[in-house]
Amino acid sequence: MLKWCSYCQQFQGETPPFEDLSVTYGLCRRCESEHPDIFISDVVEHSEFLRRVYHSLYEAGRRNDLPSAQQLVKDAIAANFKPVDILLGILSPLLYKIGEQWRSGTITVAEEHEFTAFSERVIELIEASMQQGRTRRRAGVPRYFLMNAPGNTHTLAIRILALWLESRSICTPTVVNHLDLQELAQHVIKAAPNALLISMALPQQLNGVAAISALVGELPAGARPKIIVGGYAIKSGLVRFVPGADLVTDINLLGTS
Ligand code: B12
Ligand SMILES: [Zn+2]
């Protein structure tokens, strides 16, 4: 689940069960100590605002109404939301909801595609607002390669993940896309990244990811990045083991080791 502080509008991150992307509202530790009574009117008002952003962005997406999305992003940032939190804490659960609606047949494939295209535009809006406040890249931050599992056409996740890594000053990952494994090996040897992050949406993509992990395992010791695999297949528990790789269900664990 995705936890938000409904008072200061700071996204608190994910809590188990990770495969459930619904939103839960509460107070963060700081706000809790400052506002012991969660029913006082301004606490309630803040929480309603957060819910309104969530529902309005959903409605805007269904109408493919980009100007409304633009206004919502502006209002949310003015109300103290971190731009990248809008992607993780609002857009991702909306995509999850759309996926469930598609699976249960409540919306058509065309409607799902339309919402996906709308989501791309929202990511662009957030990217632009992050660029305005961008600070210089810190020296010495770890270098990550970020790629989709072979055959994975879910591209929104790695875009959102790249922005999140950047917003946390963990690193600006290099997004790579090598269809040829030998080329990937050459690139890894040359650039010597600390970690290779792979996004896997479907369990059917496991063989491709295992092949990359095996390839990296054969590289000379000094040129062997850590392999970290995440994505829907991992988060949902459909894949629980990839030889030679660490599986990460919670992105907050990135950058802590
Ligand atoms: C949009 C979408 C699509 C779009 C993608 C467009 C695009 N440009 O990205 C399209 C239409 C192309 C698509 C296609 C398919 N999709 Co689709 N799709 C989705 C949907 C609705 C949203 C995905 C998304 O972007 N989520 C938002 C991101 C931010 O969430 P995320 O991917 O989980 O990523 C987060 C974390 O997992 C993590 N993370 C991601 N990668 C990594 C990597 C590392 C290293 C780490 C640490 C973390 C990490 O960080 C992210 C932020 O928290 C999901 C629904 C869902 N529940 O996710 C279905 C979903 C993933 N798709 C599904 C399916 C079945 C398919 C298709 C097979 C459909 C078909 N019959 O053609 C194809 C397969 C395509 C392929 N070969 O990969 C199923 C998978 C079910 C299953 N059991 O495997 C889902 C769950 C829908 C559902 N409810 O059934 N899809
Ligand atoms: Zn708070």
CSV table of C-alpha atoms and ligand atoms in Angstrom, one decimal:
chain,number,residue,atom,x,y,z
A,1,MET,CA,0.0,0.0,0.0
A,2,LEU,CA,1.0,3.6,-0.5
A,3,LYS,CA,1.2,5.7,2.6
A,4,TRP,CA,0.6,9.4,2.5
A,5,CYS,CA,0.7,11.9,5.3
A,6,SER,CA,-2.6,13.7,4.8
A,7,TYR,CA,-1.5,16.7,6.6
A,8,CYS,CA,1.9,17.8,5.2
A,9,GLN,CA,1.2,16.0,1.9
A,10,GLN,CA,4.5,14.1,2.1
A,11,PHE,CA,4.5,10.7,0.5
A,12,GLN,CA,5.7,8.2,3.1
A,13,GLY,CA,6.5,5.3,0.8
A,14,GLU,CA,5.2,1.8,0.5
A,15,THR,CA,4.1,-0.6,3.2
A,16,PRO,CA,3.2,-4.3,2.8
A,17,PRO,CA,1.3,-5.8,1.1
A,18,PHE,CA,3.4,-4.4,-1.8
A,19,GLU,CA,1.2,-5.8,-4.5
A,20,ASP,CA,-1.7,-3.7,-3.3
A,21,LEU,CA,-1.3,-0.3,-4.7
A,22,SER,CA,-4.2,1.3,-3.0
A,23,VAL,CA,-3.6,4.5,-1.0
A,24,THR,CA,-3.7,4.8,2.7
A,25,TYR,CA,-3.9,8.2,4.5
A,26,GLY,CA,-2.5,8.9,8.0
A,27,LEU,CA,-0.2,11.3,9.7
A,28,CYS,CA,3.6,11.1,9.6
A,29,ARG,CA,5.4,11.0,12.9
A,30,ARG,CA,6.1,14.8,12.9
A,31,CYS,CA,2.6,15.8,12.1
A,32,GLU,CA,1.2,13.4,14.6
A,33,SER,CA,3.1,15.0,17.4
A,34,GLU,CA,2.2,18.5,16.2
A,35,HIS,CA,-1.5,17.7,15.6
A,36,PRO,CA,-2.6,15.1,18.2
A,37,ASP,CA,-6.2,15.6,17.2
A,38,ILE,CA,-6.6,14.2,13.7
A,39,PHE,CA,-10.2,15.3,13.5
A,40,ILE,CA,-9.6,19.1,13.8
A,41,SER,CA,-10.8,20.8,10.7
A,42,ASP,CA,-7.5,21.8,9.0
A,43,VAL,CA,-6.2,18.2,9.2
A,44,VAL,CA,-9.4,17.0,7.6
A,45,GLU,CA,-9.3,19.6,4.9
A,46,HIS,CA,-5.7,18.7,4.0
A,47,SER,CA,-6.7,15.0,3.7
A,48,GLU,CA,-9.7,15.9,1.5
A,49,PHE,CA,-7.4,17.9,-0.8
A,50,LEU,CA,-5.1,14.9,-1.3
A,51,ARG,CA,-8.1,12.6,-2.1
A,52,ARG,CA,-9.4,15.3,-4.5
A,53,VAL,CA,-6.1,15.4,-6.4
A,54,TYR,CA,-6.3,11.6,-6.7
A,55,HIS,CA,-9.8,11.5,-8.0
A,56,SER,CA,-9.5,14.6,-10.2
A,57,LEU,CA,-6.4,13.2,-11.9
A,58,TYR,CA,-8.2,10.0,-12.6
A,59,GLU,CA,-11.2,11.9,-14.1
A,60,ALA,CA,-8.8,14.1,-16.1
A,61,GLY,CA,-7.1,10.9,-17.4
A,62,ARG,CA,-10.4,9.3,-18.5
A,63,ARG,CA,-11.3,12.5,-20.4
A,64,ASN,CA,-7.7,12.8,-21.7
A,65,ASP,CA,-7.8,16.3,-20.4
A,66,LEU,CA,-4.2,17.5,-20.2
A,67,PRO,CA,-4.9,21.2,-19.2
A,68,SER,CA,-6.7,19.9,-16.1
A,69,ALA,CA,-3.8,17.6,-15.3
A,70,GLN,CA,-1.5,20.5,-15.7
A,71,GLN,CA,-3.5,22.6,-13.2
A,72,LEU,CA,-3.7,19.8,-10.7
A,73,VAL,CA,0.0,19.3,-10.8
A,74,LYS,CA,0.4,23.0,-10.2
A,75,ASP,CA,-2.0,23.1,-7.3
A,76,ALA,CA,-0.5,20.0,-5.8
A,77,ILE,CA,3.0,21.4,-5.9
A,78,ALA,CA,1.7,24.7,-4.5
A,79,ALA,CA,0.2,22.6,-1.6
A,80,ASN,CA,3.6,21.2,-0.8
A,81,PHE,CA,3.6,17.9,-2.8
A,82,LYS,CA,7.0,16.9,-4.0
A,83,PRO,CA,6.7,16.5,-7.8
A,84,VAL,CA,8.0,13.0,-7.9
A,85,ASP,CA,5.6,11.9,-5.2
A,86,ILE,CA,2.7,12.8,-7.5
A,87,LEU,CA,4.1,10.0,-9.8
A,88,LEU,CA,4.7,7.4,-7.1
A,89,GLY,CA,1.8,8.2,-4.8
A,90,ILE,CA,-0.9,9.2,-7.2
A,91,LEU,CA,-0.2,8.2,-10.8
A,92,SER,CA,1.1,4.7,-10.0
A,93,PRO,CA,-2.0,3.7,-8.0
A,94,LEU,CA,-4.2,5.1,-10.7
A,95,LEU,CA,-2.3,3.0,-13.3
A,96,TYR,CA,-2.8,0.0,-10.9
A,97,LYS,CA,-6.6,0.8,-10.8
A,98,ILE,CA,-6.7,1.1,-14.6
A,99,GLY,CA,-4.9,-2.3,-14.9
A,100,GLU,CA,-7.5,-3.9,-12.6
A,101,GLN,CA,-10.4,-2.3,-14.6
A,102,TRP,CA,-8.8,-3.6,-17.8
A,103,ARG,CA,-8.4,-7.1,-16.3
A,104,SER,CA,-12.0,-7.2,-15.1
A,105,GLY,CA,-13.3,-5.9,-18.4
A,106,THR,CA,-14.8,-2.6,-16.9
A,107,ILE,CA,-12.7,-0.6,-19.4
A,108,THR,CA,-11.6,-1.4,-23.0
A,109,VAL,CA,-8.1,-2.0,-24.2
A,110,ALA,CA,-8.4,1.3,-26.1
A,111,GLU,CA,-9.3,3.1,-22.9
A,112,GLU,CA,-6.4,1.6,-21.1
A,113,HIS,CA,-4.0,2.7,-23.9
A,114,GLU,CA,-5.5,6.2,-23.7
A,115,PHE,CA,-4.8,6.4,-20.0
A,116,THR,CA,-1.3,5.2,-20.5
A,117,ALA,CA,-0.7,7.9,-23.1
A,118,PHE,CA,-2.1,10.5,-20.7
A,119,SER,CA,0.3,9.1,-18.0
A,120,GLU,CA,3.2,9.7,-20.3
A,121,ARG,CA,2.2,13.4,-20.6
A,122,VAL,CA,1.8,13.6,-16.8
A,123,ILE,CA,5.4,12.2,-16.4
A,124,GLU,CA,6.6,14.9,-18.9
A,125,LEU,CA,4.9,17.6,-16.8
A,126,ILE,CA,6.6,16.4,-13.6
A,127,GLU,CA,9.9,16.0,-15.4
A,128,ALA,CA,9.7,19.7,-16.5
A,129,SER,CA,8.8,20.8,-13.0
A,130,MET,CA,11.7,18.8,-11.5
A,131,GLN,CA,14.1,20.4,-14.1
A,132,GLN,CA,13.2,23.8,-12.8
A,133,GLY,CA,14.4,23.0,-9.3
A,134,ARG,CA,17.3,20.8,-10.4
A,135,THR,CA,20.5,21.1,-8.6
A,136,ARG,CA,23.9,20.0,-9.9
A,137,ARG,CA,24.6,16.3,-9.8
A,138,ARG,CA,26.5,15.4,-6.7
A,139,ALA,CA,29.9,14.0,-7.2
A,140,GLY,CA,30.6,10.4,-6.1
A,141,VAL,CA,27.0,9.2,-6.3
A,142,PRO,CA,26.7,5.6,-7.4
A,143,ARG,CA,26.3,4.9,-11.1
A,144,TYR,CA,23.4,2.8,-12.0
A,145,PHE,CA,22.3,1.3,-15.3
A,146,LEU,CA,18.6,1.0,-15.6
A,147,MET,CA,16.9,-1.3,-18.2
A,148,ASN,CA,13.7,-3.1,-19.0
A,149,ALA,CA,13.7,-6.9,-19.0
A,150,PRO,CA,14.0,-8.2,-22.5
A,151,GLY,CA,10.5,-8.1,-24.1
A,152,ASN,CA,9.1,-5.8,-21.4
A,153,THR,CA,7.2,-3.0,-23.1
A,154,HIS,CA,6.1,-1.4,-19.8
A,155,THR,CA,8.2,1.8,-20.1
A,156,LEU,CA,6.4,4.1,-17.6
A,157,ALA,CA,7.9,2.3,-14.7
A,158,ILE,CA,11.6,2.9,-15.6
A,159,ARG,CA,10.8,6.6,-16.4
A,160,ILE,CA,9.2,7.0,-13.0
A,161,LEU,CA,12.0,5.1,-11.2
A,162,ALA,CA,14.7,7.2,-12.9
A,163,LEU,CA,13.0,10.4,-11.8
A,164,TRP,CA,12.7,9.0,-8.2
A,165,LEU,CA,16.4,8.1,-8.0
A,166,GLU,CA,17.3,11.5,-9.2
A,167,SER,CA,14.9,13.3,-6.8
A,168,ARG,CA,16.5,11.4,-3.9
A,169,SER,CA,20.0,12.3,-5.2
A,170,ILE,CA,20.8,8.6,-5.3
A,171,CYS,CA,21.9,8.9,-8.9
A,172,THR,CA,20.9,9.8,-12.4
A,173,PRO,CA,20.7,6.4,-13.9
A,174,THR,CA,21.8,5.6,-17.4
A,175,VAL,CA,18.9,4.0,-19.2
A,176,VAL,CA,20.2,1.3,-21.5
A,177,ASN,CA,18.4,-0.8,-24.0
A,178,HIS,CA,20.5,-3.6,-25.5
A,179,LEU,CA,18.9,-6.3,-27.5
A,180,ASP,CA,22.2,-8.0,-28.0
A,181,LEU,CA,23.7,-9.4,-24.8
A,182,GLN,CA,27.3,-9.2,-25.9
A,183,GLU,CA,26.8,-5.4,-26.5
A,184,LEU,CA,25.4,-5.1,-23.1
A,185,ALA,CA,28.4,-6.9,-21.6
A,186,GLN,CA,30.8,-4.5,-23.5
A,187,HIS,CA,28.9,-1.5,-22.3
A,188,VAL,CA,29.0,-2.7,-18.7
A,189,ILE,CA,32.7,-3.4,-18.9
A,190,LYS,CA,33.3,0.1,-20.3
A,191,ALA,CA,31.0,2.1,-18.0
A,192,ALA,CA,31.6,0.0,-14.9
A,193,PRO,CA,28.2,0.8,-13.2
A,194,ASN,CA,27.8,-0.2,-9.5
A,195,ALA,CA,24.5,-1.8,-10.2
A,196,LEU,CA,22.3,-2.9,-13.1
A,197,LEU,CA,18.6,-2.4,-12.3
A,198,ILE,CA,16.2,-4.4,-14.3
A,199,SER,CA,12.5,-3.8,-14.4
A,200,MET,CA,10.4,-7.0,-14.9
A,201,ALA,CA,6.6,-6.6,-15.4
A,202,LEU,CA,5.6,-10.2,-16.3
A,203,PRO,CA,6.9,-13.6,-15.0
A,204,GLN,CA,7.3,-14.6,-18.6
A,205,GLN,CA,10.3,-12.2,-18.7
A,206,LEU,CA,12.2,-14.2,-16.2
A,207,ASN,CA,14.3,-16.2,-18.7
A,208,GLY,CA,15.6,-13.0,-20.3
A,209,VAL,CA,16.5,-11.5,-16.9
A,210,ALA,CA,18.2,-14.8,-15.8
A,211,ALA,CA,20.3,-14.7,-19.0
A,212,ILE,CA,21.5,-11.2,-18.2
A,213,SER,CA,22.3,-12.2,-14.7
A,214,ALA,CA,24.3,-15.2,-15.9
A,215,LEU,CA,26.1,-13.0,-18.4
A,216,VAL,CA,27.1,-10.5,-15.7
A,217,GLY,CA,28.1,-13.3,-13.4
A,218,GLU,CA,30.8,-14.3,-16.0
A,219,LEU,CA,32.3,-10.8,-16.2
A,220,PRO,CA,35.7,-10.2,-14.5
A,221,ALA,CA,35.3,-9.6,-10.8
A,222,GLY,CA,36.1,-5.9,-11.0
A,223,ALA,CA,33.6,-5.2,-13.7
A,224,ARG,CA,30.6,-7.1,-12.2
A,225,PRO,CA,27.8,-4.8,-11.1
A,226,LYS,CA,25.2,-5.9,-8.6
A,227,ILE,CA,22.0,-7.0,-10.3
A,228,ILE,CA,18.8,-5.6,-8.8
A,229,VAL,CA,15.5,-6.7,-10.2
A,230,GLY,CA,12.1,-5.1,-9.4
A,231,GLY,CA,8.8,-4.3,-11.1
A,232,TYR,CA,5.3,-5.7,-11.1
A,233,ALA,CA,6.4,-9.4,-11.3
A,234,ILE,CA,8.5,-9.0,-8.2
A,235,LYS,CA,6.2,-6.7,-6.3
A,236,SER,CA,3.3,-9.0,-6.8
A,237,GLY,CA,5.3,-12.1,-5.7
A,238,LEU,CA,4.9,-13.8,-9.0
A,239,VAL,CA,8.7,-14.1,-9.2
A,240,ARG,CA,10.5,-14.8,-6.0
A,241,PHE,CA,13.9,-15.8,-7.1
A,242,VAL,CA,16.3,-14.8,-9.9
A,243,PRO,CA,19.7,-16.6,-9.8
A,244,GLY,CA,22.5,-14.1,-9.0
A,245,ALA,CA,20.2,-11.2,-8.4
A,246,ASP,CA,18.7,-9.2,-5.5
A,247,LEU,CA,15.0,-8.7,-5.7
A,248,VAL,CA,13.6,-5.4,-4.5
A,249,THR,CA,9.9,-4.9,-3.7
A,250,ASP,CA,10.3,-1.5,-2.0
A,251,ILE,CA,12.3,1.2,-3.9
A,252,ASN,CA,13.1,2.9,-0.6
A,253,LEU,CA,15.7,0.1,-0.1
A,254,LEU,CA,17.7,1.4,-3.1
A,255,GLY,CA,20.5,3.6,-2.2
A,256,THR,CA,20.6,2.3,1.4
A,257,SER,CA,23.3,-0.3,0.9
B,1,B12,C1,0.2,0.6,-18.6
B,1,B12,C2,0.2,-0.9,-18.7
B,1,B12,C3,0.5,-1.5,-19.9
B,1,B12,C4,0.9,-0.7,-21.2
B,1,B12,C5,2.4,-0.2,-21.0
B,1,B12,C6,2.7,1.1,-21.7
B,1,B12,C7,3.9,1.7,-21.2
B,1,B12,N1,4.4,2.5,-22.1
B,1,B12,O1,4.5,1.5,-20.2
B,1,B12,C8,0.8,-1.8,-22.3
B,1,B12,C9,-0.6,-1.6,-22.9
B,1,B12,C10,1.8,-1.7,-23.4
B,1,B12,C11,0.8,-3.1,-21.6
B,1,B12,C12,1.0,-4.3,-22.2
B,1,B12,C13,0.9,-5.5,-21.5
B,1,B12,N2,0.4,-5.7,-20.2
B,1,B12,CO1,0.3,-4.3,-18.9
B,1,B12,N3,-0.1,-3.0,-17.6
B,1,B12,C14,-0.1,-1.7,-17.6
B,1,B12,C15,-0.5,-1.2,-16.2
B,1,B12,C16,-2.0,-0.8,-16.3
B,1,B12,C17,0.3,-0.1,-15.6
B,1,B12,C18,1.8,-0.4,-15.5
B,1,B12,C19,2.5,0.8,-14.9
B,1,B12,O2,3.1,1.6,-15.6
B,1,B12,N4,2.4,0.9,-13.6
B,1,B12,C20,3.0,2.0,-12.9
B,1,B12,C21,4.5,1.7,-12.5
B,1,B12,C22,5.1,2.9,-11.9
B,1,B12,O3,4.3,0.6,-11.5
B,1,B12,P1,5.3,-0.6,-11.6
B,1,B12,O4,5.5,-1.1,-13.0
B,1,B12,O5,4.9,-1.7,-10.6
B,1,B12,O6,6.7,0.0,-11.1
B,1,B12,C23,6.9,0.4,-9.8
B,1,B12,C24,7.6,-0.7,-9.0
B,1,B12,O7,7.3,-2.0,-9.3
B,1,B12,C25,9.0,-0.4,-9.0
B,1,B12,N5,9.9,-1.0,-10.1
B,1,B12,C26,9.6,-1.1,-11.4
B,1,B12,N6,10.7,-1.6,-12.0
B,1,B12,C27,11.7,-1.7,-11.1
B,1,B12,C28,13.0,-2.1,-11.2
B,1,B12,C29,13.8,-2.1,-10.1
B,1,B12,C30,15.2,-2.6,-10.2
B,1,B12,C31,13.2,-1.8,-8.8
B,1,B12,C32,14.1,-1.8,-7.6
B,1,B12,C33,11.9,-1.3,-8.7
B,1,B12,C34,11.1,-1.3,-9.9
B,1,B12,O8,9.1,1.0,-9.2
B,1,B12,C35,7.9,1.5,-9.8
B,1,B12,C36,7.5,2.7,-8.9
B,1,B12,O9,7.1,2.2,-7.6
B,1,B12,C37,-0.4,-2.5,-15.3
B,1,B12,C38,-1.2,-2.6,-14.1
B,1,B12,C39,-0.4,-2.7,-12.8
B,1,B12,N7,-1.0,-3.3,-11.8
B,1,B12,O10,0.8,-2.3,-12.7
B,1,B12,C40,-0.6,-3.6,-16.4
B,1,B12,C41,-0.1,-5.0,-16.2
B,1,B12,C42,1.3,-5.0,-15.6
B,1,B12,N8,0.0,-5.6,-17.6
B,1,B12,C43,-0.4,-6.8,-17.6
B,1,B12,C44,-0.5,-7.5,-18.9
B,1,B12,C45,-1.1,-8.9,-18.8
B,1,B12,C46,0.0,-7.0,-20.1
B,1,B12,C47,0.1,-7.7,-21.4
B,1,B12,C48,0.5,-9.2,-21.4
B,1,B12,C49,-1.3,-7.5,-22.1
B,1,B12,C50,-1.5,-8.2,-23.4
B,1,B12,N9,-2.3,-9.2,-23.4
B,1,B12,O11,-1.0,-7.7,-24.4
B,1,B12,C51,1.1,-6.8,-22.2
B,1,B12,C52,2.5,-7.3,-22.1
B,1,B12,C53,3.5,-6.3,-22.6
B,1,B12,C54,5.0,-6.8,-22.4
B,1,B12,N10,5.4,-7.7,-23.3
B,1,B12,O12,5.6,-6.4,-21.5
B,1,B12,C55,-0.8,-7.4,-16.3
B,1,B12,C56,0.3,-8.3,-15.7
B,1,B12,C57,-0.4,-9.5,-15.0
B,1,B12,C58,0.5,-10.6,-14.7
B,1,B12,N11,0.0,-11.5,-13.9
B,1,B12,O13,1.6,-10.7,-15.1
B,1,B12,C59,-1.0,-6.1,-15.4
B,1,B12,C60,-0.7,-6.2,-13.9
B,1,B12,C61,-2.5,-5.7,-15.6
B,1,B12,C62,-3.5,-6.6,-14.8
B,1,B12,N12,-4.1,-6.0,-13.8
B,1,B12,O14,-3.7,-7.7,-15.2
B,1,B12,N13,0.5,-2.9,-20.2
B,2,ZN,ZN,3.2,14.9,7.8
